[in-house]
């Protein structure tokens, strides 16, 4: 999932990256089935004009948790992808407040393909910790997500700072959960993704959730996206357990891009049903998707809107609209299918 706006200034065009590392050979031990219920937390592009969809999903379709995307680093300042400050954004702050008043909790997500989490743009650990702490304090959040992809996933120093920040934040905020969101192939995480898990272990951090972006594999229209998502999830868990045997399905997250993906593949409603059933049956910790604003048929909606998925202005295929799925569906059909797995 290409995520977020440019780190500073106005949004700028951006090509969509795809996972292109070589095959990762997964660990061969059998996964341990988790026992916790699957948390449903789809992404909401907070810099996209479609955020009004969030209110309808909460009030009409029982959405209880969502992932607000994205905060990004600008030097040692933590800002939203629309370049306004965390805790002082007149556009985003009221949306989060309204959702909270309606009973929905928020996961604040940082980073993405078009921007970087604060730990990757700032080298002062105290300022990094303070920037993330402001997210928790300003929005009453008890969950943070860090989307690490593109060049960031191979930035070992940035990854180390990120894991230190997670450790510090958990020590100072009782009950805080932290997830990392990583690119994946049907064969599992890239080598750099596995190294992110190793960095967490080295820092003494057990991640609450390792969320994989089961989308845009670069394999084209013939890909069975439901089967590929399940394959990616199984392989990722095996890799997680090869780093720390204490991980199980409860620590895994699955995030497809609903409808038409940027590589021409399609994640259908039938795919959603099969993945949701598999996730629920195995106690997968988190089910998500990109994005709430896309959970409707295109119809007369603009298919070439200026902002692409994950909040990034980008050069994209017209079918991969940021405001609709590109498939025939009723409004919020993917929300209902993935939530009720």
CSV table of N, CA, C and O in Angstrom, one decimal, residues 69-120:
chain,number,residue,atom,x,y,z
A,69,UNK,N,-4.8,7.5,8.8
A,69,UNK,CA,-3.5,7.6,8.0
A,69,UNK,C,-3.4,9.0,7.4
A,69,UNK,O,-4.4,9.4,6.8
A,70,UNK,N,-2.2,9.5,7.4
A,70,UNK,CA,-1.0,9.2,8.1
A,70,UNK,C,-0.4,10.4,8.7
A,70,UNK,O,-0.4,11.4,8.2
A,71,UNK,N,0.3,10.2,9.9
A,71,UNK,CA,1.2,11.2,10.4
A,71,UNK,C,2.6,10.8,9.8
A,71,UNK,O,2.9,9.7,9.5
A,72,UNK,N,3.3,11.9,9.6
A,72,UNK,CA,4.7,11.7,9.0
A,72,UNK,C,5.7,12.6,9.6
A,72,UNK,O,5.3,13.6,10.3
A,73,UNK,N,6.9,12.3,9.5
A,73,UNK,CA,8.0,13.2,10.0
A,73,UNK,C,8.4,14.2,9.0
A,73,UNK,O,8.5,14.0,7.8
A,74,UNK,N,8.6,15.4,9.6
A,74,UNK,CA,9.2,16.5,8.8
A,74,UNK,C,10.3,17.1,9.7
A,74,UNK,O,10.1,17.9,10.6
A,75,UNK,N,11.5,16.5,9.5
A,75,UNK,CA,12.6,16.8,10.4
A,75,UNK,C,12.2,16.1,11.7
A,75,UNK,O,11.9,15.0,11.8
A,76,UNK,N,12.3,16.9,12.8
A,76,UNK,CA,11.8,16.4,14.1
A,76,UNK,C,10.4,16.9,14.5
A,76,UNK,O,10.1,16.8,15.7
A,77,UNK,N,9.7,17.3,13.5
A,77,UNK,CA,8.3,17.7,13.7
A,77,UNK,C,7.4,16.5,13.2
A,77,UNK,O,7.6,15.9,12.2
A,78,UNK,N,6.3,16.2,14.0
A,78,UNK,CA,5.4,15.2,13.6
A,78,UNK,C,4.1,15.9,13.1
A,78,UNK,O,3.5,16.6,13.8
A,79,UNK,N,3.8,15.6,11.8
A,79,UNK,CA,2.7,16.3,11.2
A,79,UNK,C,1.8,15.3,10.5
A,79,UNK,O,2.2,14.1,10.3
A,80,UNK,N,0.6,15.7,10.1
A,80,UNK,CA,-0.3,14.9,9.3
A,80,UNK,C,0.2,15.0,7.8
A,80,UNK,O,0.9,15.9,7.5
A,81,UNK,N,-0.3,14.1,7.0
A,81,UNK,CA,0.0,14.1,5.6
A,81,UNK,C,-0.4,15.3,4.8
A,81,UNK,O,0.1,15.6,3.8
A,82,UNK,N,-1.4,16.1,5.4
A,82,UNK,CA,-1.8,17.3,4.8
A,82,UNK,C,-0.9,18.5,5.3
A,82,UNK,O,-1.2,19.6,5.0
A,83,UNK,N,0.2,18.2,5.9
A,83,UNK,CA,1.3,19.1,6.4
A,83,UNK,C,0.9,19.9,7.6
A,83,UNK,O,1.7,20.8,8.0
A,84,UNK,N,-0.2,19.6,8.3
A,84,UNK,CA,-0.6,20.4,9.5
A,84,UNK,C,-0.2,19.6,10.7
A,84,UNK,O,-0.1,18.4,10.7
A,85,UNK,N,0.0,20.3,11.8
A,85,UNK,CA,0.6,19.7,13.0
A,85,UNK,C,-0.3,18.6,13.7
A,85,UNK,O,-1.5,18.8,13.8
A,86,UNK,N,0.3,17.6,14.2
A,86,UNK,CA,-0.4,16.7,15.1
A,86,UNK,C,-1.0,17.4,16.3
A,86,UNK,O,-0.2,18.2,16.9
A,87,UNK,N,-2.2,17.2,16.6
A,87,UNK,CA,-2.9,17.9,17.7
A,87,UNK,C,-3.3,19.3,17.4
A,87,UNK,O,-4.0,19.9,18.3
A,88,UNK,N,-3.1,19.8,16.2
A,88,UNK,CA,-3.5,21.2,15.9
A,88,UNK,C,-3.9,21.2,14.4
A,88,UNK,O,-3.5,22.1,13.7
A,89,UNK,N,-4.7,20.2,13.9
A,89,UNK,CA,-5.1,20.1,12.5
A,89,UNK,C,-6.6,20.4,12.5
A,89,UNK,O,-7.4,19.6,12.9
A,90,UNK,N,-7.0,21.6,12.0
A,90,UNK,CA,-8.4,21.9,12.0
A,90,UNK,C,-9.3,21.0,11.1
A,90,UNK,O,-10.5,21.1,11.2
A,91,UNK,N,-8.7,20.3,10.2
A,91,UNK,CA,-9.4,19.4,9.4
A,91,UNK,C,-9.6,18.0,10.0
A,91,UNK,O,-10.7,17.4,10.0
A,92,UNK,N,-8.5,17.4,10.4
A,92,UNK,CA,-8.4,16.1,10.9
A,92,UNK,C,-8.9,15.9,12.4
A,92,UNK,O,-9.6,15.0,12.7
A,93,UNK,N,-8.5,16.8,13.2
A,93,UNK,CA,-8.8,16.7,14.6
A,93,UNK,C,-10.3,16.6,14.9
A,93,UNK,O,-10.7,15.7,15.7
A,94,UNK,N,-11.2,17.4,14.3
A,94,UNK,CA,-12.6,17.2,14.5
A,94,UNK,C,-13.2,15.9,14.0
A,94,UNK,O,-14.1,15.4,14.6
A,95,UNK,N,-12.6,15.4,12.9
A,95,UNK,CA,-13.0,14.1,12.4
A,95,UNK,C,-12.8,13.0,13.5
A,95,UNK,O,-13.6,12.1,13.8
A,96,UNK,N,-11.6,13.0,14.1
A,96,UNK,CA,-11.2,12.0,15.1
A,96,UNK,C,-12.1,12.2,16.3
A,96,UNK,O,-12.6,11.2,16.9
A,97,UNK,N,-12.3,13.4,16.7
A,97,UNK,CA,-13.2,13.7,17.9
A,97,UNK,C,-14.6,13.2,17.6
A,97,UNK,O,-15.2,12.7,18.5
A,98,UNK,N,-15.1,13.5,16.5
A,98,UNK,CA,-16.5,13.0,16.2
A,98,UNK,C,-16.6,11.5,16.2
A,98,UNK,O,-17.6,10.9,16.8
A,99,UNK,N,-15.6,10.8,15.6
A,99,UNK,CA,-15.6,9.4,15.6
A,99,UNK,C,-15.6,8.9,17.0
A,99,UNK,O,-16.3,7.9,17.4
A,100,UNK,N,-14.8,9.5,17.9
A,100,UNK,CA,-14.7,9.1,19.3
A,100,UNK,C,-16.0,9.3,20.0
A,100,UNK,O,-16.5,8.4,20.7
A,101,UNK,N,-16.7,10.4,19.7
A,101,UNK,CA,-18.0,10.6,20.3
A,101,UNK,C,-19.1,9.6,19.9
A,101,UNK,O,-20.0,9.4,20.6
A,102,UNK,N,-18.8,9.0,18.8
A,102,UNK,CA,-19.8,8.0,18.2
A,102,UNK,C,-19.4,6.6,18.7
A,102,UNK,O,-20.0,5.6,18.3
A,103,UNK,N,-18.3,6.5,19.5
A,103,UNK,CA,-17.9,5.2,20.0
A,103,UNK,C,-16.8,4.4,19.3
A,103,UNK,O,-16.5,3.3,19.7
A,104,UNK,N,-16.2,5.1,18.3
A,104,UNK,CA,-15.1,4.4,17.6
A,104,UNK,C,-13.7,4.8,18.1
A,104,UNK,O,-13.5,6.0,18.4
A,105,UNK,N,-12.9,3.8,18.3
A,105,UNK,CA,-11.5,4.1,18.8
A,105,UNK,C,-10.6,4.2,17.6
A,105,UNK,O,-10.8,3.6,16.5
A,106,UNK,N,-9.5,4.9,17.8
A,106,UNK,CA,-8.6,5.2,16.7
A,106,UNK,C,-7.2,4.6,16.9
A,106,UNK,O,-6.7,4.6,18.0
A,107,UNK,N,-6.7,4.1,15.8
A,107,UNK,CA,-5.2,3.7,15.7
A,107,UNK,C,-4.6,4.8,14.9
A,107,UNK,O,-5.0,5.0,13.7
A,108,UNK,N,-3.6,5.5,15.4
A,108,UNK,CA,-2.9,6.5,14.7
A,108,UNK,C,-1.8,5.8,13.9
A,108,UNK,O,-0.9,5.2,14.5
A,109,UNK,N,-1.8,6.0,12.6
A,109,UNK,CA,-0.8,5.3,11.7
A,109,UNK,C,0.2,6.3,11.1
A,109,UNK,O,-0.2,7.4,10.7
A,110,UNK,N,1.4,6.0,11.1
A,110,UNK,CA,2.5,6.9,10.7
A,110,UNK,C,3.3,6.3,9.6
A,110,UNK,O,3.6,5.1,9.5
A,111,UNK,N,3.7,7.1,8.6
A,111,UNK,CA,4.6,6.7,7.6
A,111,UNK,C,4.0,6.5,6.2
A,111,UNK,O,3.1,7.3,5.8
A,112,UNK,N,4.4,5.5,5.5
A,112,UNK,CA,3.8,5.1,4.2
A,112,UNK,C,4.8,5.3,3.1
A,112,UNK,O,6.0,5.8,3.3
A,113,UNK,N,4.4,5.0,1.9
A,113,UNK,CA,5.3,5.1,0.7
A,113,UNK,C,5.7,6.5,0.4
A,113,UNK,O,6.7,6.8,-0.2
A,114,UNK,N,4.8,7.5,0.6
A,114,UNK,CA,5.0,8.9,0.3
A,114,UNK,C,5.5,9.7,1.5
A,114,UNK,O,5.7,10.9,1.3
A,115,UNK,N,5.7,9.1,2.6
A,115,UNK,CA,6.2,9.8,3.8
A,115,UNK,C,6.8,8.8,4.7
A,115,UNK,O,6.7,7.6,4.6
A,116,UNK,N,7.5,9.3,5.7
A,116,UNK,CA,8.2,8.5,6.7
A,116,UNK,C,7.7,8.7,8.1
A,116,UNK,O,7.4,9.8,8.5
A,117,UNK,N,7.7,7.6,8.9
A,117,UNK,CA,7.5,7.9,10.3
A,117,UNK,C,8.6,8.7,10.9
A,117,UNK,O,9.7,8.8,10.4
A,118,UNK,N,8.2,9.4,12.0
A,118,UNK,CA,9.1,10.4,12.6
A,118,UNK,C,10.5,9.8,12.9
A,118,UNK,O,11.5,10.5,12.8
A,119,UNK,N,10.6,8.6,13.3
A,119,UNK,CA,11.9,8.0,13.7
A,119,UNK,C,12.8,7.9,12.5
A,119,UNK,O,14.0,7.7,12.7
A,120,UNK,N,12.3,8.1,11.3
A,120,UNK,CA,13.2,8.0,10.1
A,120,UNK,C,13.6,9.4,9.6
A,120,UNK,O,14.4,9.5,8.7
